[in-house]
Each structure stands twice: as structure tokens, then as C-alpha cells.
Coordinates of N, CA, C and O in Angstrom, one line a residue:
X1 N 20.1 23.5 9.4 CA 18.4 23.7 8.2 C 18.6 22.5 7.9 O 17.4 21.7 7.8
X2 N 19.9 21.6 8.1 CA 19.6 19.8 6.8 C 18.7 19.4 8.3 O 18.4 18.8 7.6
X3 N 18.9 19.6 9.7 CA 18.4 18.3 10.1 C 17.0 18.9 10.4 O 16.3 17.5 10.5
X4 N 16.5 20.5 10.3 CA 15.3 20.0 10.0 C 14.2 19.8 8.6 O 13.5 19.1 9.3
X5 N 15.3 19.9 8.1 CA 14.9 19.3 7.0 C 14.6 17.7 7.1 O 13.4 17.0 6.7
X6 N 15.5 16.6 8.0 CA 15.6 15.5 7.9 C 14.9 15.3 9.1 O 14.0 14.0 9.0
X7 N 14.2 15.9 10.1 CA 13.1 15.8 10.9 C 11.9 16.1 9.6 O 11.1 14.9 10.5
X8 N 11.9 16.7 9.4 CA 10.4 16.8 8.8 C 9.9 15.5 7.5 O 8.8 15.5 7.3
X9 N 11.2 15.6 6.8 CA 10.9 14.2 6.2 C 10.6 12.8 6.8 O 10.1 12.2 6.6
X10 N 11.7 12.3 8.1 CA 11.4 11.3 9.1 C 9.3 11.7 9.3 O 8.8 10.4 9.4
X11 N 8.9 12.6 9.8 CA 8.0 12.7 10.5 C 6.4 12.4 8.7 O 6.2 12.1 9.1
X12 N 7.0 13.2 8.4 CA 6.6 12.5 7.1 C 6.0 11.2 6.3 O 5.2 10.2 6.2
X13 N 7.2 10.6 6.7 CA 6.9 9.4 6.2 C 6.9 8.2 7.7 O 5.9 7.2 7.1
X14 N 6.8 8.6 8.5 CA 5.9 8.3 9.5 C 4.9 8.4 9.4 O 3.7 6.9 9.9
X15 N 3.7 9.6 8.9 CA 2.8 9.4 8.5 C 2.3 8.8 7.5 O 1.2 8.5 7.6
X16 N 3.2 8.5 6.4 CA 2.6 8.3 5.0 C 3.1 6.9 5.2 O 1.9 6.3 4.8
X17 N 3.0 6.1 6.2 CA 3.5 4.8 6.2 C 1.8 4.5 7.2 O 1.4 3.2 7.3
X18 N 0.8 4.9 7.8 CA -0.3 4.9 7.8 C -0.8 3.9 6.7 O -1.3 4.9 5.9
X19 N -1.7 2.8 6.7 CA -2.4 2.2 5.8 C -3.9 2.9 5.7 O -4.4 3.3 6.5
X20 N -4.1 3.6 4.4 CA -5.0 4.2 4.1 C -6.0 3.0 3.4 O -6.2 2.7 3.8
X21 N -7.6 3.8 3.9 CA -8.3 2.7 4.5 C -9.4 2.7 3.2 O -9.2 2.9 1.7
X22 N -9.0 1.1 3.0 CA -9.3 0.7 1.4 C -11.3 0.7 1.5 O -11.6 0.6 2.0
X23 N -11.0 0.6 -0.3 CA -12.6 0.6 -1.2 C -12.7 -0.9 -0.3 O -12.3 -2.3 -0.9
X24 N -14.1 -1.3 0.3 CA -14.6 -2.3 -0.1 C -15.7 -2.9 -0.6 O -15.9 -4.2 -0.5
X25 N -15.6 -2.3 -1.7 CA -16.9 -2.6 -2.4 C -16.1 -3.2 -3.8 O -14.3 -3.7 -3.7
X26 N -16.3 -4.2 -4.2 CA -16.1 -5.4 -5.2 C -16.6 -4.9 -6.4 O -17.4 -3.9 -6.8
X27 N -15.9 -5.5 -7.5 CA -15.9 -5.6 -8.5 C -17.2 -6.0 -9.5 O -18.2 -6.6 -8.2
X28 N -17.4 -6.4 -10.4 CA -19.2 -6.6 -10.8 C -18.8 -8.3 -11.0 O -20.1 -9.1 -10.8
X29 N -17.8 -8.6 -10.3 CA -18.0 -10.7 -10.5 C -17.9 -10.9 -8.9 O -18.3 -11.3 -8.7
X30 N -17.8 -9.9 -8.4 CA -18.1 -9.9 -6.8 C -16.2 -10.3 -6.2 O -16.2 -10.9 -5.4
X31 N -15.4 -10.8 -7.2 CA -14.3 -10.3 -7.0 C -13.3 -9.5 -6.1 O -13.7 -8.3 -7.3
X32 N -12.6 -9.6 -4.9 CA -11.8 -8.1 -5.3 C -10.9 -7.8 -5.1 O -10.4 -9.1 -6.6
X33 N -10.0 -6.7 -6.1 CA -9.1 -6.6 -6.6 C -7.8 -7.0 -5.6 O -7.9 -7.0 -4.5
X34 N -6.7 -7.3 -6.8 CA -5.5 -7.3 -6.4 C -5.4 -6.0 -5.2 O -4.5 -7.0 -4.1
X35 N -5.4 -4.9 -6.0 CA -5.3 -4.0 -4.8 C -6.0 -3.8 -2.9 O -5.1 -3.5 -2.5
X36 N -6.7 -4.3 -3.8 CA -7.6 -4.4 -2.1 C -7.7 -5.4 -1.6 O -7.5 -5.1 -0.4
X37 N -7.1 -6.4 -2.0 CA -6.6 -7.6 -1.1 C -5.1 -7.1 -0.2 O -5.1 -7.6 0.8
X38 N -4.5 -6.1 -1.0 CA -3.2 -6.0 -0.6 C -3.9 -4.6 0.4 O -3.0 -5.2 1.6
X39 N -5.0 -3.9 -0.1 CA -5.1 -3.1 1.4 C -5.7 -3.4 2.6 O -5.6 -2.9 3.8
X40 N -6.4 -4.7 2.2 CA -6.9 -5.6 3.4 C -6.5 -6.3 4.1 O -6.5 -7.0 5.3
X41 N -5.1 -6.3 3.9 CA -4.4 -7.5 4.6 C -3.4 -7.4 5.7 O -3.2 -7.8 6.3
X42 N -3.4 -5.8 6.1 CA -2.8 -5.0 7.2 C -1.2 -5.2 7.4 O -0.8 -4.8 8.3
X43 N -0.7 -5.3 6.2 CA 1.0 -5.7 6.3 C 1.3 -4.1 6.3 O 0.5 -3.2 5.7
X44 N 1.8 -3.8 7.5 CA 2.6 -2.6 7.0 C 3.9 -2.3 6.2 O 5.3 -3.3 6.8
X45 N 4.3 -1.3 6.1 CA 5.3 -1.3 5.0 C 5.7 -0.2 5.1 O 6.4 0.8 4.2
X46 N 6.3 0.5 6.8 CA 7.0 1.4 7.2 C 8.1 1.1 7.2 O 8.4 2.3 6.7
X47 N 8.9 0.0 7.0 CA 9.8 -0.2 7.4 C 10.7 -0.3 5.4 O 11.8 1.0 5.7
X48 N 10.1 -0.2 4.4 CA 10.6 0.4 3.3 C 9.7 1.1 3.1 O 11.4 1.9 2.8
X49 N 8.7 2.2 3.7 CA 9.3 3.8 3.7 C 10.0 4.1 3.7 O 10.7 5.3 3.8
X50 N 10.5 4.2 4.8 CA 11.2 4.8 5.9 C 12.6 4.3 5.2 O 13.9 5.4 5.1
X51 N 13.0 3.3 4.8 CA 13.9 2.8 4.0 C 14.8 3.4 2.6 O 15.7 4.1 2.4
X52 N 13.1 3.5 1.7 CA 13.2 4.9 0.8 C 13.5 6.2 0.8 O 14.0 6.8 0.0
X53 N 12.8 6.6 2.0 CA 12.8 8.2 2.6 C 14.3 8.1 2.7 O 15.0 9.6 2.4
X54 N 15.0 7.3 3.6 CA 17.0 7.6 4.0 C 17.2 7.8 2.2 O 18.6 8.4 2.6
X55 N 16.1 7.1 1.5 CA 17.7 6.8 0.0 C 17.2 7.8 -0.3 O 18.4 8.8 -1.6
X56 N 15.8 8.8 -1.4 CA 15.9 9.7 -1.4 C 16.9 10.9 -0.7 O 16.8 11.5 -1.1
X57 N 16.8 10.4 0.8 CA 17.5 11.8 1.6 C 19.3 11.6 0.6 O 20.1 12.8 1.1
X58 N 19.2 10.4 0.8 CA 20.7 10.5 -0.1 C 21.3 11.3 -1.5 O 21.8 11.2 -1.3
X59 N 20.1 11.2 -1.8 CA 20.1 12.0 -3.3 C 20.8 13.8 -3.4 O 21.5 13.8 -4.2
X60 N 20.5 14.0 -1.6 CA 20.5 15.5 -1.7 C 22.0 15.3 -1.7 O 22.6 16.6 -2.3
X61 N 22.6 14.5 -0.6 CA 25.0 14.5 -0.9 C 25.4 14.3 -1.9 O 26.0 14.4 -2.8
X62 N 24.2 14.3 -3.6 CA 24.9 13.7 -5.3 C 25.2 15.2 -5.7 O 25.6 15.4 -6.4
X63 N 24.4 16.6 -5.0 CA 24.0 17.8 -5.6 C 25.9 18.4 -5.4 O 26.1 18.2 -4.6
X64 N 26.6 18.5 -6.4 CA 27.5 19.3 -6.4 C 27.6 20.9 -6.2 O 26.3 21.2 -6.9
X65 N 28.4 21.3 -5.2 CA 27.9 22.5 -4.9 C 28.3 23.5 -6.1 O 29.3 23.5 -6.4
X66 N 27.7 25.1 -5.7 CA 27.6 25.8 -7.1 C 29.2 26.4 -6.8 O 29.2 27.1 -6.2
X67 N 29.8 26.7 -7.7 CA 31.1 27.3 -7.7 C 30.6 29.0 -8.7 O 31.6 29.9 -8.7
X68 N 29.8 29.5 -8.7 CA 29.3 30.6 -9.0 C 29.3 31.6 -8.0 O 29.0 31.5 -6.6
X69 N 30.4 32.7 -8.5 CA 30.7 33.5 -7.2 C 29.6 34.7 -7.7 O 29.6 35.7 -6.9
X70 N 28.5 34.6 -8.0 CA 27.3 35.8 -8.1 C 27.8 36.9 -9.1 O 26.5 37.5 -9.7
X71 N 29.0 36.8 -9.8 CA 28.9 38.1 -10.7 C 28.9 37.5 -12.3 O 28.7 38.2 -13.1
X72 N 28.7 35.8 -12.3 CA 29.1 34.9 -13.5 C 28.1 34.6 -13.5 O 27.0 34.0 -12.9
X73 N 27.7 33.7 -14.8 CA 26.3 33.5 -15.5 C 26.8 31.4 -14.7 O 28.0 30.7 -14.9
X74 N 26.0 30.6 -14.1 CA 26.7 29.4 -14.2 C 26.1 28.7 -15.4 O 25.6 28.9 -16.1
X75 N 27.5 27.8 -15.9 CA 27.8 27.1 -17.1 C 26.1 26.1 -17.0 O 26.0 25.8 -15.7
X76 N 26.2 25.9 -18.5 CA 25.4 24.9 -18.3 C 25.4 23.8 -18.7 O 27.0 23.3 -18.8

């Protein structure tokens, strides 16, 4: 089960790595914004997306297993 989640997250990270199409419209002064410059630069942040995804997957390891036996309520 965990392998399926890992594979799904890696696929999602790979698809998210594709840069979105930036708007080419300029503001009233005719100067592109900083965000538009970053989107138009063509730099790929795929490695940072994968690294961040691995960090989020690592957070799942911090969950403690529940000691609830099903007969009593979990302590808050």
C-alpha cells in the first residue's frame, strides 16, 4: 500500500515539474513582473519539487501508531 502511495506522489511531482504557461501580458508600464520573468526564464525546478516531495513523504514516518484497541476512545 505504501509503495502505491509513493509511486503516485512521484508521478504527481513529475507532472507538477512542467512549467505552467506564463502570461505574456505586461502591466500598464510595459515592464514584466518578477513572477513573469521567472516563468519565462525556462529554469526547471524539478529537482526541488522532487526533494520537497520526498520531505513530505518523510513526514509520514513521524506518525505514531495508534494504541487504540477499538474498545476504548483515543486519548486526546
